[in-house]
Amino acid sequence: MRRDPVELLLRGLYSAVLYLLLPITVYHLVWRGFRVREYFKRWDERYASYPESGGQPRVWLHAVSVGEVNAAAPVVNALRELRPDIRWIITTITPTGSQRVRALWGDAVDHVYLPYDVPGSVNRFLAHFRPSLALILETELWPNMLFGCRDRGIPVYILNARLSARSLKGYRVLKALVSRALRTVTCVAAQSADDAARFIALGARPEQVRALGNLKFEIHPPDPTAVLEGFHQHVPDTRPVWIAASTHEGEEQAVVDIHRRLLERHPDALLLWAPRHPERFAKVEAVAREQGWRVATRKAQQWPEPGTQVFVLNTLGELMAFYACARVAFVGGSLQPIGGHNLLEPAAMGVAAITGPHLHNFAEISRRMDEAGALRICADAQAVGATVEQLLENDVERERMIEAGRALVANGRGALERTLELITPQLPPRS
């Protein structure tokens, strides 16, 4: 097949820039390591240096972090049940994503960090693991990896594909390269018709793209019984409890201000606080103590004490169960232009959800929840605080939102079945 000379030129320029930037990746890992110690470990995987032979071919799935791993879990679980003979390699970029992979599947799947998108690392990764099928979650468009899969005849499916209008604009500088890489993909299984249209605008051919729905609706809530029983042995049902979930550094002062005003009206109010990133656990605890509040943590005290005013959830994997302990949930990443976090989790756990205005990563979900009456979208932190207070005091409105949220989650399912129908014929033959 004759190579596109423009593609070769663009790939060469892109790769040359990445090689020049490789020393900065070391600085980045060190800088992140001072905040999250896990970034000091497993550097060999970041550069695709593996001590052992690759062994048998695998199906490869890439999910950048916790949210994408959770979205992929129903697909992986269904395919592992259908084809237990298949060996899996699952890659992430973040340590929290890595921890989530191990929590879900232990040693039943192989796991490494995705290497940097330079040709040498890409070629070593693909040669080592020899994937027969690549499944990439959401918006991970790494040109050298996509071209490398094409050159080795590996079909690539972008599952639960999401592309916000903001991200589409962000690709303008690399559009000539990314559009060519995107056209190597076998299928883009988009979350919505709007996402599908944006992928086509980025360069995908219309026949490549299908709108299959959002896998995040395939959420299967954990049984919160044990957590609820333990929680309510220490916290009576009469206390007004709210949760600030997946908050970021720039939102912490807003949470403090909201809780301070709430305590003026409800002196027995309890805040459950779950920062998005583990490196913020200790800092959030310190911020709460600086206010003179009585603070407990999940690791140290396990449960709130009678006088606890702030309970910091400084563990991983328990957020959804603790959603069930609250009456109202504020979901962070939304008071800053981060794009929001998963709003379906509180809805599935039966808690009224509130968010800020920055929702470009969850535009379709937030729109549907808003239209269904299952979500309150607030313009700023002050509005979030007023809405938290209003919903804590209005049982009827809160219950209406909870029922609407549960119904929306139940009615939104179906993407898993359509996704499995799409990719099952591409699974490797039985050995």
mmCIF file of N, CA and C in Angstrom, residues 247-327:
data_model
loop_
_atom_site.group_PDB
_atom_site.id
_atom_site.type_symbol
_atom_site.label_atom_id
_atom_site.label_comp_id
_atom_site.label_asym_id
_atom_site.label_seq_id
_atom_site.Cartn_x
_atom_site.Cartn_y
_atom_site.Cartn_z
ATOM 1 N N THR A 247 -13.976 16.689 44.600
ATOM 2 C CA THR A 247 -13.616 18.102 44.562
ATOM 3 C C THR A 247 -12.145 18.285 44.207
ATOM 4 N N HIS A 248 -11.838 19.436 43.627
ATOM 5 C CA HIS A 248 -10.476 19.791 43.246
ATOM 6 C C HIS A 248 -9.957 20.914 44.127
ATOM 7 N N GLU A 249 -8.655 21.146 44.048
ATOM 8 C CA GLU A 249 -8.013 22.105 44.932
ATOM 9 C C GLU A 249 -8.697 23.473 44.898
ATOM 10 N N GLY A 250 -9.030 23.965 43.726
ATOM 11 C CA GLY A 250 -9.634 25.283 43.602
ATOM 12 C C GLY A 250 -11.064 25.361 44.087
ATOM 13 N N GLU A 251 -11.668 24.219 44.420
ATOM 14 C CA GLU A 251 -13.056 24.204 44.900
ATOM 15 C C GLU A 251 -13.151 24.055 46.420
ATOM 16 N N GLU A 252 -12.026 23.830 47.059
ATOM 17 C CA GLU A 252 -12.053 23.506 48.485
ATOM 18 C C GLU A 252 -12.551 24.675 49.340
ATOM 19 N N GLN A 253 -12.156 25.887 48.985
ATOM 20 C CA GLN A 253 -12.631 27.036 49.756
ATOM 21 C C GLN A 253 -14.137 27.191 49.626
ATOM 22 N N ALA A 254 -14.676 26.883 48.441
ATOM 23 C CA ALA A 254 -16.125 26.954 48.254
ATOM 24 C C ALA A 254 -16.837 25.952 49.153
ATOM 25 N N VAL A 255 -16.290 24.752 49.277
ATOM 26 C CA VAL A 255 -16.887 23.745 50.155
ATOM 27 C C VAL A 255 -16.859 24.228 51.606
ATOM 28 N N VAL A 256 -15.736 24.805 52.015
ATOM 29 C CA VAL A 256 -15.624 25.343 53.370
ATOM 30 C C VAL A 256 -16.676 26.427 53.613
ATOM 31 N N ASP A 257 -16.811 27.353 52.664
ATOM 32 C CA ASP A 257 -17.774 28.446 52.822
ATOM 33 C C ASP A 257 -19.207 27.919 52.902
ATOM 34 N N ILE A 258 -19.524 26.938 52.061
ATOM 35 C CA ILE A 258 -20.876 26.367 52.063
ATOM 36 C C ILE A 258 -21.167 25.706 53.402
ATOM 37 N N HIS A 259 -20.206 24.933 53.906
ATOM 38 C CA HIS A 259 -20.454 24.216 55.161
ATOM 39 C C HIS A 259 -20.522 25.177 56.341
ATOM 40 N N ARG A 260 -19.712 26.242 56.313
ATOM 41 C CA ARG A 260 -19.770 27.231 57.398
ATOM 42 C C ARG A 260 -21.164 27.866 57.463
ATOM 43 N N ARG A 261 -21.710 28.256 56.302
ATOM 44 C CA ARG A 261 -23.054 28.859 56.294
ATOM 45 C C ARG A 261 -24.111 27.844 56.713
ATOM 46 N N LEU A 262 -23.916 26.601 56.305
ATOM 47 C CA LEU A 262 -24.889 25.567 56.652
ATOM 48 C C LEU A 262 -24.908 25.318 58.160
ATOM 49 N N LEU A 263 -23.721 25.332 58.779
ATOM 50 C CA LEU A 263 -23.652 25.110 60.225
ATOM 51 C C LEU A 263 -24.338 26.229 60.999
ATOM 52 N N GLU A 264 -24.388 27.427 60.441
ATOM 53 C CA GLU A 264 -25.077 28.524 61.115
ATOM 54 C C GLU A 264 -26.571 28.243 61.230
ATOM 55 N N ARG A 265 -27.111 27.581 60.223
ATOM 56 C CA ARG A 265 -28.551 27.280 60.215
ATOM 57 C C ARG A 265 -28.841 25.894 60.807
ATOM 58 N N HIS A 266 -27.901 24.969 60.589
ATOM 59 C CA HIS A 266 -28.068 23.594 61.084
ATOM 60 C C HIS A 266 -26.803 23.204 61.840
ATOM 61 N N PRO A 267 -26.711 23.494 63.112
ATOM 62 C CA PRO A 267 -25.482 23.244 63.872
ATOM 63 C C PRO A 267 -25.047 21.777 63.893
ATOM 64 N N ASP A 268 -25.974 20.872 63.622
ATOM 65 C CA ASP A 268 -25.626 19.444 63.629
ATOM 66 C C ASP A 268 -25.334 18.906 62.232
ATOM 67 N N ALA A 269 -25.174 19.779 61.238
ATOM 68 C CA ALA A 269 -24.911 19.330 59.867
ATOM 69 C C ALA A 269 -23.573 18.605 59.796
ATOM 70 N N LEU A 270 -23.509 17.606 58.949
ATOM 71 C CA LEU A 270 -22.299 16.809 58.748
ATOM 72 C C LEU A 270 -21.923 16.827 57.276
ATOM 73 N N LEU A 271 -20.665 17.151 57.001
ATOM 74 C CA LEU A 271 -20.122 17.119 55.646
ATOM 75 C C LEU A 271 -19.273 15.871 55.461
ATOM 76 N N LEU A 272 -19.610 15.065 54.462
ATOM 77 C CA LEU A 272 -18.735 13.987 53.994
ATOM 78 C C LEU A 272 -17.927 14.565 52.835
ATOM 79 N N TRP A 273 -16.620 14.505 52.927
ATOM 80 C CA TRP A 273 -15.782 15.192 51.940
ATOM 81 C C TRP A 273 -14.849 14.184 51.281
ATOM 82 N N ALA A 274 -15.004 14.030 49.970
ATOM 83 C CA ALA A 274 -14.202 13.074 49.203
ATOM 84 C C ALA A 274 -13.457 13.798 48.096
ATOM 85 N N PRO A 275 -12.219 14.249 48.335
ATOM 86 C CA PRO A 275 -11.450 14.903 47.275
ATOM 87 C C PRO A 275 -11.232 13.963 46.095
ATOM 88 N N ARG A 276 -11.070 14.561 44.914
ATOM 89 C CA ARG A 276 -10.893 13.758 43.706
ATOM 90 C C ARG A 276 -9.579 12.985 43.720
ATOM 91 N N HIS A 277 -8.506 13.629 44.192
ATOM 92 C CA HIS A 277 -7.184 13.027 44.100
ATOM 93 C C HIS A 277 -6.643 12.685 45.491
ATOM 94 N N PRO A 278 -6.032 11.522 45.645
ATOM 95 C CA PRO A 278 -5.540 11.101 46.970
ATOM 96 C C PRO A 278 -4.552 12.072 47.598
ATOM 97 N N GLU A 279 -3.769 12.795 46.770
ATOM 98 C CA GLU A 279 -2.808 13.725 47.342
ATOM 99 C C GLU A 279 -3.481 14.890 48.068
ATOM 100 N N ARG A 280 -4.795 15.064 47.880
ATOM 101 C CA ARG A 280 -5.518 16.140 48.563
ATOM 102 C C ARG A 280 -6.137 15.671 49.881
ATOM 103 N N PHE A 281 -6.085 14.381 50.182
ATOM 104 C CA PHE A 281 -6.744 13.883 51.387
ATOM 105 C C PHE A 281 -6.262 14.621 52.638
ATOM 106 N N ALA A 282 -4.943 14.617 52.863
ATOM 107 C CA ALA A 282 -4.394 15.232 54.075
ATOM 108 C C ALA A 282 -4.605 16.741 54.066
ATOM 109 N N LYS A 283 -4.523 17.353 52.893
ATOM 110 C CA LYS A 283 -4.665 18.804 52.817
ATOM 111 C C LYS A 283 -6.095 19.240 53.103
ATOM 112 N N VAL A 284 -7.058 18.459 52.621
ATOM 113 C CA VAL A 284 -8.463 18.763 52.918
ATOM 114 C C VAL A 284 -8.740 18.595 54.408
ATOM 115 N N GLU A 285 -8.184 17.550 55.005
ATOM 116 C CA GLU A 285 -8.353 17.369 56.451
ATOM 117 C C GLU A 285 -7.782 18.571 57.204
ATOM 118 N N ALA A 286 -6.604 19.038 56.786
ATOM 119 C CA ALA A 286 -5.987 20.193 57.448
ATOM 120 C C ALA A 286 -6.824 21.449 57.271
ATOM 121 N N VAL A 287 -7.359 21.653 56.065
ATOM 122 C CA VAL A 287 -8.200 22.818 55.799
ATOM 123 C C VAL A 287 -9.419 22.821 56.726
ATOM 124 N N ALA A 288 -10.035 21.649 56.903
ATOM 125 C CA ALA A 288 -11.217 21.562 57.770
ATOM 126 C C ALA A 288 -10.850 21.835 59.226
ATOM 127 N N ARG A 289 -9.713 21.320 59.662
ATOM 128 C CA ARG A 289 -9.299 21.543 61.053
ATOM 129 C C ARG A 289 -8.971 23.015 61.301
ATOM 130 N N GLU A 290 -8.436 23.688 60.272
ATOM 131 C CA GLU A 290 -8.117 25.107 60.417
ATOM 132 C C GLU A 290 -9.353 25.955 60.695
ATOM 133 N N GLN A 291 -10.530 25.443 60.325
ATOM 134 C CA GLN A 291 -11.771 26.176 60.601
ATOM 135 C C GLN A 291 -12.236 26.001 62.037
ATOM 136 N N GLY A 292 -11.534 25.164 62.783
ATOM 137 C CA GLY A 292 -11.950 24.874 64.144
ATOM 138 C C GLY A 292 -12.997 23.788 64.229
ATOM 139 N N TRP A 293 -13.226 23.087 63.111
ATOM 140 C CA TRP A 293 -14.245 22.038 63.094
ATOM 141 C C TRP A 293 -13.697 20.730 63.669
ATOM 142 N N ARG A 294 -14.594 19.916 64.161
ATOM 143 C CA ARG A 294 -14.226 18.581 64.625
ATOM 144 C C ARG A 294 -14.215 17.650 63.403
ATOM 145 N N VAL A 295 -13.064 17.049 63.146
ATOM 146 C CA VAL A 295 -12.841 16.300 61.912
ATOM 147 C C VAL A 295 -12.497 14.856 62.231
ATOM 148 N N ALA A 296 -13.062 13.944 61.473
ATOM 149 C CA ALA A 296 -12.694 12.531 61.526
ATOM 150 C C ALA A 296 -12.411 12.067 60.106
ATOM 151 N N THR A 297 -11.682 10.973 59.978
ATOM 152 C CA THR A 297 -11.376 10.428 58.649
ATOM 153 C C THR A 297 -11.726 8.949 58.601
ATOM 154 N N ARG A 298 -11.929 8.481 57.399
ATOM 155 C CA ARG A 298 -12.281 7.069 57.213
ATOM 156 C C ARG A 298 -11.151 6.154 57.674
ATOM 157 N N LYS A 299 -9.913 6.532 57.391
ATOM 158 C CA LYS A 299 -8.790 5.677 57.773
ATOM 159 C C LYS A 299 -8.544 5.679 59.280
ATOM 160 N N ALA A 300 -8.587 6.857 59.894
ATOM 161 C CA ALA A 300 -8.212 6.961 61.308
ATOM 162 C C ALA A 300 -9.339 6.546 62.246
ATOM 163 N N GLN A 301 -10.519 7.114 62.066
ATOM 164 C CA GLN A 301 -11.638 6.838 62.984
ATOM 165 C C GLN A 301 -12.657 5.861 62.416
ATOM 166 N N GLN A 302 -12.625 5.618 61.150
ATOM 167 C CA GLN A 302 -13.512 4.707 60.408
ATOM 168 C C GLN A 302 -14.915 5.271 60.231
ATOM 169 N N TRP A 303 -15.483 5.845 61.283
ATOM 170 C CA TRP A 303 -16.833 6.407 61.200
ATOM 171 C C TRP A 303 -16.846 7.792 61.854
ATOM 172 N N PRO A 304 -17.803 8.639 61.462
ATOM 173 C CA PRO A 304 -17.944 9.919 62.178
ATOM 174 C C PRO A 304 -18.284 9.669 63.640
ATOM 175 N N GLU A 305 -17.799 10.554 64.500
ATOM 176 C CA GLU A 305 -18.131 10.486 65.916
ATOM 177 C C GLU A 305 -19.306 11.433 66.189
ATOM 178 N N PRO A 306 -19.950 11.336 67.358
ATOM 179 C CA PRO A 306 -21.156 12.158 67.603
ATOM 180 C C PRO A 306 -20.967 13.640 67.333
ATOM 181 N N GLY A 307 -19.801 14.187 67.629
ATOM 182 C CA GLY A 307 -19.603 15.616 67.424
ATOM 183 C C GLY A 307 -18.902 15.969 66.127
ATOM 184 N N THR A 308 -18.662 14.979 65.279
ATOM 185 C CA THR A 308 -17.934 15.232 64.038
ATOM 186 C C THR A 308 -18.729 16.167 63.132
ATOM 187 N N GLN A 309 -18.041 17.179 62.604
ATOM 188 C CA GLN A 309 -18.667 18.112 61.659
ATOM 189 C C GLN A 309 -18.218 17.884 60.227
ATOM 190 N N VAL A 310 -17.015 17.312 60.062
ATOM 191 C CA VAL A 310 -16.497 16.967 58.736
ATOM 192 C C VAL A 310 -15.880 15.574 58.802
ATOM 193 N N PHE A 311 -16.282 14.717 57.879
ATOM 194 C CA PHE A 311 -15.747 13.351 57.789
ATOM 195 C C PHE A 311 -15.085 13.205 56.431
ATOM 196 N N VAL A 312 -13.757 13.061 56.433
ATOM 197 C CA VAL A 312 -12.994 12.994 55.191
ATOM 198 C C VAL A 312 -12.887 11.542 54.729
ATOM 199 N N LEU A 313 -13.348 11.292 53.515
ATOM 200 C CA LEU A 313 -13.244 9.957 52.921
ATOM 201 C C LEU A 313 -11.879 9.853 52.251
ATOM 202 N N ASN A 314 -10.887 9.414 53.001
ATOM 203 C CA ASN A 314 -9.519 9.337 52.493
ATOM 204 C C ASN A 314 -9.149 7.912 52.107
ATOM 205 N N THR A 315 -10.097 7.227 51.490
ATOM 206 C CA THR A 315 -9.871 5.888 50.945
ATOM 207 C C THR A 315 -10.321 5.883 49.487
ATOM 208 N N LEU A 316 -9.959 4.843 48.782
ATOM 209 C CA LEU A 316 -10.358 4.689 47.386
ATOM 210 C C LEU A 316 -11.409 3.593 47.261
ATOM 211 N N GLY A 317 -12.358 3.787 46.352
ATOM 212 C CA GLY A 317 -13.328 2.745 46.035
ATOM 213 C C GLY A 317 -14.564 2.729 46.908
ATOM 214 N N GLU A 318 -14.718 3.691 47.827
ATOM 215 C CA GLU A 318 -15.868 3.677 48.726
ATOM 216 C C GLU A 318 -16.834 4.825 48.488
ATOM 217 N N LEU A 319 -16.537 5.682 47.537
ATOM 218 C CA LEU A 319 -17.365 6.874 47.353
ATOM 219 C C LEU A 319 -18.822 6.521 47.088
ATOM 220 N N MET A 320 -19.073 5.579 46.197
ATOM 221 C CA MET A 320 -20.469 5.291 45.841
ATOM 222 C C MET A 320 -21.271 4.808 47.037
ATOM 223 N N ALA A 321 -20.675 3.961 47.865
ATOM 224 C CA ALA A 321 -21.403 3.489 49.043
ATOM 225 C C ALA A 321 -21.712 4.644 49.992
ATOM 226 N N PHE A 322 -20.779 5.593 50.129
ATOM 227 C CA PHE A 322 -21.020 6.716 51.030
ATOM 228 C C PHE A 322 -21.973 7.745 50.440
ATOM 229 N N TYR A 323 -22.150 7.745 49.126
ATOM 230 C CA TYR A 323 -23.218 8.576 48.562
ATOM 231 C C TYR A 323 -24.547 8.254 49.237
ATOM 232 N N ALA A 324 -24.776 6.964 49.490
ATOM 233 C CA ALA A 324 -26.052 6.535 50.057
ATOM 234 C C ALA A 324 -26.263 7.063 51.474
ATOM 235 N N CYS A 325 -25.190 7.510 52.129
ATOM 236 C CA CYS A 325 -25.304 8.022 53.493
ATOM 237 C C CYS A 325 -25.735 9.488 53.530
ATOM 238 N N ALA A 326 -25.691 10.150 52.380
ATOM 239 C CA ALA A 326 -25.983 11.582 52.330
ATOM 240 C C ALA A 326 -27.376 11.835 51.774
ATOM 241 N N ARG A 327 -27.912 13.013 52.081
ATOM 242 C CA ARG A 327 -29.191 13.424 51.498
ATOM 243 C C ARG A 327 -28.977 14.183 50.185
#
